Amino acid sequence: MILTVTLNTALDLTYRVRSLRPHASHRVSEVVERPGGKGVNVARVLAALGHETTVTGFAGGGTGRAIRERLADVPGVTDALVPVAGATRRTIAVMDELSGDTTQLNEPGPQIEPTEWGAFLDRYEELLPSVSVVALCGSLPPGVPVGAYANLVRAARAADVPVLLDTSGEPLRRGVAARPDLIKPNADELAELTGSHEPLRATQDARRRGAHTVVASLGADGLLAVTPEGRWRATPPARIHGNPTGAGDSAVAGLLSGLLEKLPWPDRLARAVALSAATVAAPAAGEFDRRTFEELLGRISPRLIA
């Protein structure tokens, strides 16, 4: 079983409009709601790929209840969220049908009290012995210690459970120092961590800082992986327009499923890139278009780089 941790869960709302214009009133043609937050998105994609997944983190208020109700309808996903007094946030994606672009609005998360953080740590320790891999995903809500992910990485390593970290800023910097098995920053997060805007140099520097393997997400340019077995680039065959919300999370799901299935790195990266692109092509945040995924998968050939 896979455990995904989402400390800042969200209810993802996707609005479709004909054309998004500043200072104008818009008629929304479609509204889609999904349980979200990075680790929740990862879990949903993993379940669609046939992997049993447990989600933990925080859920509170009306949005928290809505998330839990919708998770109950997702086959293969087990809800182990910890209740909190504050209301879980919402994220709003507005899709412009004419341009194909998406505008994202992210609310702040709820204030997490010390007793609620302690309850989560107890839940995490209870779950660790029964899982094969852990994914720590997303931002930290107010009240959670900035070194939280570093402590969770150390706990997973002490339990001999492989751990993937996907976050940003100071939580990423501290988390990397705890030596996670894999990190998956995007280009901006990688540059902030290392001070370098050259992807290969920055990825290698991130490994030297403690990460066993680094897979950098470069948007439309695909993935760059620096591993103990070698370095690879994997790119989609064409640019995909649509809603990018959850695309990086689908890449994480591809990497985790490849790890569990013991696929070689080129196959893991091809799957991750195909899933990411198929998520952009899907109409709702955090979903992936299976037909696009299957079509792309056979057309992606990661190349080994010197």
GROMACS .gro file of C-alpha atoms in nm:
model
  306
    1MET     CA    1   0.000   0.000   0.000
    2ILE     CA    2   0.107   0.358  -0.074
    3LEU     CA    3   0.063   0.638   0.180
    4THR     CA    4   0.022   0.996   0.056
    5VAL     CA    5   0.043   1.285   0.301
    6THR     CA    6  -0.141   1.609   0.220
    7LEU     CA    7  -0.115   1.849   0.511
    8ASN     CA    8  -0.292   2.125   0.316
    9THR     CA    9  -0.582   1.944   0.147
   10ALA     CA   10  -0.823   2.136  -0.075
   11LEU     CA   11  -1.153   2.116  -0.253
   12ASP     CA   12  -1.062   2.179  -0.619
   13LEU     CA   13  -1.318   2.376  -0.820
   14THR     CA   14  -1.282   2.405  -1.198
   15TYR     CA   15  -1.480   2.672  -1.386
   16ARG     CA   16  -1.500   2.678  -1.767
   17VAL     CA   17  -1.566   3.013  -1.937
   18ARG     CA   18  -1.571   3.108  -2.302
   19SER     CA   19  -1.307   3.379  -2.261
   20LEU     CA   20  -1.159   3.512  -1.935
   21ARG     CA   21  -1.140   3.893  -1.937
   22PRO     CA   22  -1.040   4.126  -1.651
   23HIS     CA   23  -1.311   4.355  -1.506
   24ALA     CA   24  -1.589   4.159  -1.684
   25SER     CA   25  -1.878   3.938  -1.581
   26HIS     CA   26  -1.853   3.577  -1.702
   27ARG     CA   27  -2.106   3.304  -1.765
   28VAL     CA   28  -1.965   2.972  -1.640
   29SER     CA   29  -2.045   2.684  -1.876
   30GLU     CA   30  -1.932   2.404  -1.643
   31VAL     CA   31  -1.835   2.357  -1.278
   32VAL     CA   32  -1.645   2.049  -1.156
   33GLU     CA   33  -1.555   1.970  -0.791
   34ARG     CA   34  -1.285   1.722  -0.688
   35PRO     CA   35  -1.106   1.639  -0.361
   36GLY     CA   36  -0.764   1.794  -0.399
   37GLY     CA   37  -0.431   1.893  -0.259
   38LYS     CA   38  -0.118   1.741  -0.408
   39GLY     CA   39  -0.115   1.410  -0.221
   40VAL     CA   40  -0.487   1.357  -0.273
   41ASN     CA   41  -0.439   1.406  -0.648
   42VAL     CA   42  -0.149   1.158  -0.640
   43ALA     CA   43  -0.364   0.902  -0.458
   44ARG     CA   44  -0.650   0.933  -0.705
   45VAL     CA   45  -0.419   0.875  -1.003
   46LEU     CA   46  -0.248   0.582  -0.830
   47ALA     CA   47  -0.587   0.424  -0.763
   48ALA     CA   48  -0.677   0.464  -1.132
   49LEU     CA   49  -0.353   0.279  -1.213
   50GLY     CA   50  -0.457  -0.007  -0.982
   51HIS     CA   51  -0.256   0.073  -0.667
   52GLU     CA   52  -0.419   0.071  -0.323
   53THR     CA   53  -0.352   0.406  -0.157
   54THR     CA   54  -0.421   0.566   0.182
   55VAL     CA   55  -0.445   0.943   0.219
   56THR     CA   56  -0.373   1.128   0.540
   57GLY     CA   57  -0.338   1.491   0.639
   58PHE     CA   58  -0.603   1.733   0.766
   59ALA     CA   59  -0.969   1.797   0.684
   60GLY     CA   60  -1.207   2.042   0.852
   61GLY     CA   61  -1.526   2.241   0.808
   62GLY     CA   62  -1.773   2.209   0.522
   63THR     CA   63  -1.502   2.177   0.258
   64GLY     CA   64  -1.332   1.907   0.463
   65ARG     CA   65  -1.661   1.714   0.481
   66ALA     CA   66  -1.705   1.752   0.105
   67ILE     CA   67  -1.356   1.613   0.045
   68ARG     CA   68  -1.420   1.310   0.264
   69GLU     CA   69  -1.756   1.241   0.104
   70ARG     CA   70  -1.602   1.245  -0.242
   71LEU     CA   71  -1.303   1.034  -0.139
   72ALA     CA   72  -1.547   0.767  -0.019
   73ASP     CA   73  -1.656   0.729  -0.382
   74VAL     CA   74  -1.302   0.671  -0.516
   75PRO     CA   75  -1.225   0.295  -0.543
   76GLY     CA   76  -0.881   0.204  -0.413
   77VAL     CA   77  -0.839   0.510  -0.189
   78THR     CA   78  -0.867   0.485   0.192
   79ASP     CA   79  -0.940   0.798   0.396
   80ALA     CA   80  -0.714   0.839   0.701
   81LEU     CA   81  -0.747   1.220   0.726
   82VAL     CA   82  -0.728   1.382   1.070
   83PRO     CA   83  -1.017   1.617   1.161
   84VAL     CA   84  -0.938   1.978   1.255
   85ALA     CA   85  -1.147   2.272   1.377
   86GLY     CA   86  -1.054   2.506   1.090
   87ALA     CA   87  -1.207   2.491   0.743
   88THR     CA   88  -1.013   2.320   0.465
   89ARG     CA   89  -0.926   2.556   0.180
   90ARG     CA   90  -1.057   2.566  -0.177
   91THR     CA   91  -0.860   2.610  -0.499
   92ILE     CA   92  -1.028   2.758  -0.804
   93ALA     CA   93  -0.912   2.696  -1.163
   94VAL     CA   94  -1.073   2.909  -1.433
   95MET     CA   95  -1.029   2.759  -1.781
   96ASP     CA   96  -1.041   2.992  -2.081
   97GLU     CA   97  -1.188   2.788  -2.367
   98LEU     CA   98  -1.061   3.019  -2.642
   99SER     CA   99  -0.698   3.041  -2.532
  100GLY     CA  100  -0.673   2.705  -2.357
  101ASP     CA  101  -0.507   2.878  -2.061
  102THR     CA  102  -0.598   2.838  -1.694
  103THR     CA  103  -0.597   3.093  -1.410
  104GLN     CA  104  -0.545   2.947  -1.062
  105LEU     CA  105  -0.665   3.091  -0.729
  106ASN     CA  106  -0.544   2.920  -0.409
  107GLU     CA  107  -0.692   2.995  -0.068
  108PRO     CA  108  -0.478   2.969   0.247
  109GLY     CA  109  -0.515   2.660   0.463
  110PRO     CA  110  -0.666   2.644   0.813
  111GLN     CA  111  -0.472   2.718   1.131
  112ILE     CA  112  -0.346   2.387   1.273
  113GLU     CA  113  -0.333   2.376   1.652
  114PRO     CA  114  -0.054   2.193   1.842
  115THR     CA  115  -0.295   1.921   1.959
  116GLU     CA  116  -0.409   1.865   1.598
  117TRP     CA  117  -0.049   1.838   1.479
  118GLY     CA  118   0.018   1.587   1.756
  119ALA     CA  119  -0.285   1.382   1.647
  120PHE     CA  120  -0.153   1.374   1.293
  121LEU     CA  121   0.192   1.256   1.407
  122ASP     CA  122   0.026   0.972   1.599
  123ARG     CA  123  -0.174   0.874   1.287
  124TYR     CA  124   0.140   0.885   1.070
  125GLU     CA  125   0.335   0.659   1.307
  126GLU     CA  126   0.042   0.415   1.316
  127LEU     CA  127   0.027   0.394   0.936
  128LEU     CA  128   0.400   0.364   0.857
  129PRO     CA  129   0.443  -0.009   0.941
  130SER     CA  130   0.174  -0.109   0.688
  131VAL     CA  131   0.293   0.088   0.382
  132SER     CA  132   0.544   0.023   0.104
  133VAL     CA  133   0.625   0.386   0.017
  134VAL     CA  134   0.534   0.734   0.145
  135ALA     CA  135   0.474   1.050  -0.058
  136LEU     CA  136   0.492   1.382   0.131
  137CYS     CA  137   0.321   1.641  -0.086
  138GLY     CA  138   0.237   2.009  -0.096
  139SER     CA  139   0.248   2.320   0.118
  140LEU     CA  140   0.224   2.346   0.496
  141PRO     CA  141  -0.088   2.506   0.646
  142PRO     CA  142  -0.044   2.772   0.916
  143GLY     CA  143   0.061   2.630   1.251
  144VAL     CA  144   0.255   2.331   1.116
  145PRO     CA  145   0.630   2.355   1.198
  146VAL     CA  146   0.845   2.451   0.899
  147GLY     CA  147   1.063   2.146   0.965
  148ALA     CA  148   0.763   1.911   0.957
  149TYR     CA  149   0.861   1.731   0.638
  150ALA     CA  150   1.216   1.677   0.759
  151ASN     CA  151   1.080   1.501   1.067
  152LEU     CA  152   0.839   1.292   0.856
  153VAL     CA  153   1.122   1.192   0.621
  154ARG     CA  154   1.333   1.078   0.917
  155ALA     CA  155   1.044   0.878   1.061
  156ALA     CA  156   0.990   0.699   0.728
  157ARG     CA  157   1.359   0.625   0.693
  158ALA     CA  158   1.370   0.490   1.049
  159ALA     CA  159   1.083   0.257   0.953
  160ASP     CA  160   1.276   0.152   0.637
  161VAL     CA  161   1.001   0.294   0.413
  162PRO     CA  162   1.109   0.475   0.091
  163VAL     CA  163   0.993   0.837   0.093
  164LEU     CA  164   0.925   1.089  -0.185
  165LEU     CA  165   0.912   1.462  -0.105
  166ASP     CA  166   0.729   1.714  -0.325
  167THR     CA  167   0.715   2.059  -0.168
  168SER     CA  168   0.888   2.397  -0.197
  169GLY     CA  169   1.070   2.674  -0.014
  170GLU     CA  170   1.207   2.627   0.336
  171PRO     CA  171   1.014   2.300   0.396
  172LEU     CA  172   1.191   2.157   0.087
  173ARG     CA  173   1.534   2.283   0.196
  174ARG     CA  174   1.498   2.127   0.541
  175GLY     CA  175   1.338   1.814   0.402
  176VAL     CA  176   1.622   1.753   0.155
  177ALA     CA  177   1.872   1.766   0.443
  178ALA     CA  178   1.685   1.470   0.598
  179ARG     CA  179   1.786   1.262   0.291
  180PRO     CA  180   1.462   1.157   0.121
  181ASP     CA  181   1.482   0.885  -0.142
  182LEU     CA  182   1.335   1.111  -0.411
  183ILE     CA  183   1.236   1.474  -0.455
  184LYS     CA  184   1.035   1.616  -0.746
  185PRO     CA  185   1.070   1.995  -0.760
  186ASN     CA  186   0.963   2.207  -1.055
  187ALA     CA  187   1.209   2.447  -1.220
  188ASP     CA  188   1.126   2.742  -0.991
  189GLU     CA  189   1.142   2.530  -0.673
  190LEU     CA  190   1.473   2.383  -0.784
  191ALA     CA  191   1.621   2.726  -0.855
  192GLU     CA  192   1.503   2.853  -0.516
  193LEU     CA  193   1.661   2.553  -0.343
  194THR     CA  194   1.998   2.568  -0.519
  195GLY     CA  195   2.034   2.923  -0.653
  196SER     CA  196   2.094   2.788  -1.004
  197HIS     CA  197   1.862   2.832  -1.303
  198GLU     CA  198   2.049   2.576  -1.514
  199PRO     CA  199   1.839   2.259  -1.467
  200LEU     CA  200   2.113   1.995  -1.484
  201ARG     CA  201   2.349   2.182  -1.253
  202ALA     CA  202   2.065   2.257  -1.010
  203THR     CA  203   1.945   1.897  -1.010
  204GLN     CA  204   2.294   1.767  -0.936
  205ASP     CA  205   2.333   2.024  -0.658
  206ALA     CA  206   2.003   1.911  -0.504
  207ARG     CA  207   2.140   1.556  -0.489
  208ARG     CA  208   2.453   1.677  -0.313
  209ARG     CA  209   2.231   1.847  -0.053
  210GLY     CA  210   2.088   1.510   0.052
  211ALA     CA  211   1.830   1.375  -0.193
  212HIS     CA  212   1.908   1.024  -0.315
  213THR     CA  213   1.738   1.093  -0.651
  214VAL     CA  214   1.608   1.417  -0.804
  215VAL     CA  215   1.344   1.432  -1.076
  216ALA     CA  216   1.291   1.791  -1.190
  217SER     CA  217   0.965   1.888  -1.359
  218LEU     CA  218   1.035   2.133  -1.642
  219GLY     CA  219   0.678   2.202  -1.755
  220ALA     CA  220   0.630   2.154  -2.129
  221ASP     CA  221   0.994   2.035  -2.152
  222GLY     CA  222   0.917   1.722  -1.949
  223LEU     CA  223   1.134   1.570  -1.678
  224LEU     CA  224   1.504   1.566  -1.594
  225ALA     CA  225   1.616   1.284  -1.362
  226VAL     CA  226   1.949   1.252  -1.182
  227THR     CA  227   1.973   0.912  -1.015
  228PRO     CA  228   2.250   0.684  -0.885
  229GLU     CA  229   2.196   0.475  -1.203
  230GLY     CA  230   2.232   0.764  -1.449
  231ARG     CA  231   2.079   1.085  -1.585
  232TRP     CA  232   1.781   1.101  -1.823
  233ARG     CA  233   1.566   1.353  -2.006
  234ALA     CA  234   1.206   1.266  -2.097
  235THR     CA  235   0.989   1.503  -2.300
  236PRO     CA  236   0.634   1.485  -2.439
  237PRO     CA  237   0.611   1.456  -2.821
  238ALA     CA  238   0.400   1.774  -2.848
  239ARG     CA  239   0.280   2.060  -2.631
  240ILE     CA  240  -0.057   1.989  -2.465
  241HIS     CA  241  -0.296   2.278  -2.392
  242GLY     CA  242  -0.547   2.264  -2.108
  243ASN     CA  243  -0.563   2.274  -1.729
  244PRO     CA  244  -0.222   2.209  -1.570
  245THR     CA  245  -0.363   2.169  -1.217
  246GLY     CA  246  -0.244   1.833  -1.083
  247ALA     CA  247  -0.006   1.762  -1.374
  248GLY     CA  248   0.295   1.747  -1.142
  249ASP     CA  249   0.099   1.526  -0.903
  250SER     CA  250   0.028   1.281  -1.185
  251ALA     CA  251   0.401   1.273  -1.257
  252VAL     CA  252   0.459   1.182  -0.891
  253ALA     CA  253   0.202   0.902  -0.923
  254GLY     CA  254   0.384   0.772  -1.229
  255LEU     CA  255   0.716   0.770  -1.044
  256LEU     CA  256   0.567   0.596  -0.738
  257SER     CA  257   0.388   0.329  -0.941
  258GLY     CA  258   0.707   0.265  -1.138
  259LEU     CA  259   0.899   0.228  -0.812
  260LEU     CA  260   0.652  -0.028  -0.675
  261GLU     CA  261   0.648  -0.219  -1.004
  262LYS     CA  262   1.031  -0.211  -1.015
  263LEU     CA  263   1.035  -0.056  -1.362
  264PRO     CA  264   1.368   0.070  -1.502
  265TRP     CA  265   1.413   0.447  -1.485
  266PRO     CA  266   1.336   0.516  -1.854
  267ASP     CA  267   0.999   0.342  -1.818
  268ARG     CA  268   0.920   0.527  -1.496
  269LEU     CA  269   0.996   0.861  -1.658
  270ALA     CA  270   0.796   0.782  -1.973
  271ARG     CA  271   0.496   0.693  -1.758
  272ALA     CA  272   0.534   1.007  -1.547
  273VAL     CA  273   0.555   1.236  -1.850
  274ALA     CA  274   0.260   1.067  -2.025
  275LEU     CA  275   0.045   1.094  -1.710
  276SER     CA  276   0.140   1.457  -1.660
  277ALA     CA  277   0.049   1.551  -2.019
  278ALA     CA  278  -0.274   1.348  -2.001
  279THR     CA  279  -0.370   1.544  -1.688
  280VAL     CA  280  -0.331   1.875  -1.872
  281ALA     CA  281  -0.562   1.733  -2.142
  282ALA     CA  282  -0.832   1.629  -1.892
  283PRO     CA  283  -1.129   1.863  -1.836
  284ALA     CA  284  -1.112   1.867  -1.453
  285ALA     CA  285  -0.831   1.942  -1.210
  286GLY     CA  286  -0.639   1.639  -1.087
  287GLU     CA  287  -0.779   1.389  -1.339
  288PHE     CA  288  -0.605   1.234  -1.640
  289ASP     CA  289  -0.736   1.145  -1.982
  290ARG     CA  290  -0.666   0.771  -2.019
  291ARG     CA  291  -0.679   0.769  -2.399
  292THR     CA  292  -0.423   1.051  -2.419
  293PHE     CA  293  -0.207   0.872  -2.162
  294GLU     CA  294  -0.205   0.547  -2.358
  295GLU     CA  295  -0.136   0.725  -2.687
  296LEU     CA  296   0.154   0.927  -2.545
  297LEU     CA  297   0.313   0.645  -2.347
  298GLY     CA  298   0.437   0.465  -2.657
  299ARG     CA  299   0.575   0.785  -2.809
  300ILE     CA  300   0.801   0.895  -2.521
  301SER     CA  301   1.160   0.767  -2.527
  302PRO     CA  302   1.373   0.904  -2.242
  303ARG     CA  303   1.734   0.959  -2.344
  304LEU     CA  304   2.040   0.898  -2.131
  305ILE     CA  305   2.256   1.212  -2.101
  306ALA     CA  306   2.625   1.240  -2.027
   0.00000   0.00000   0.00000
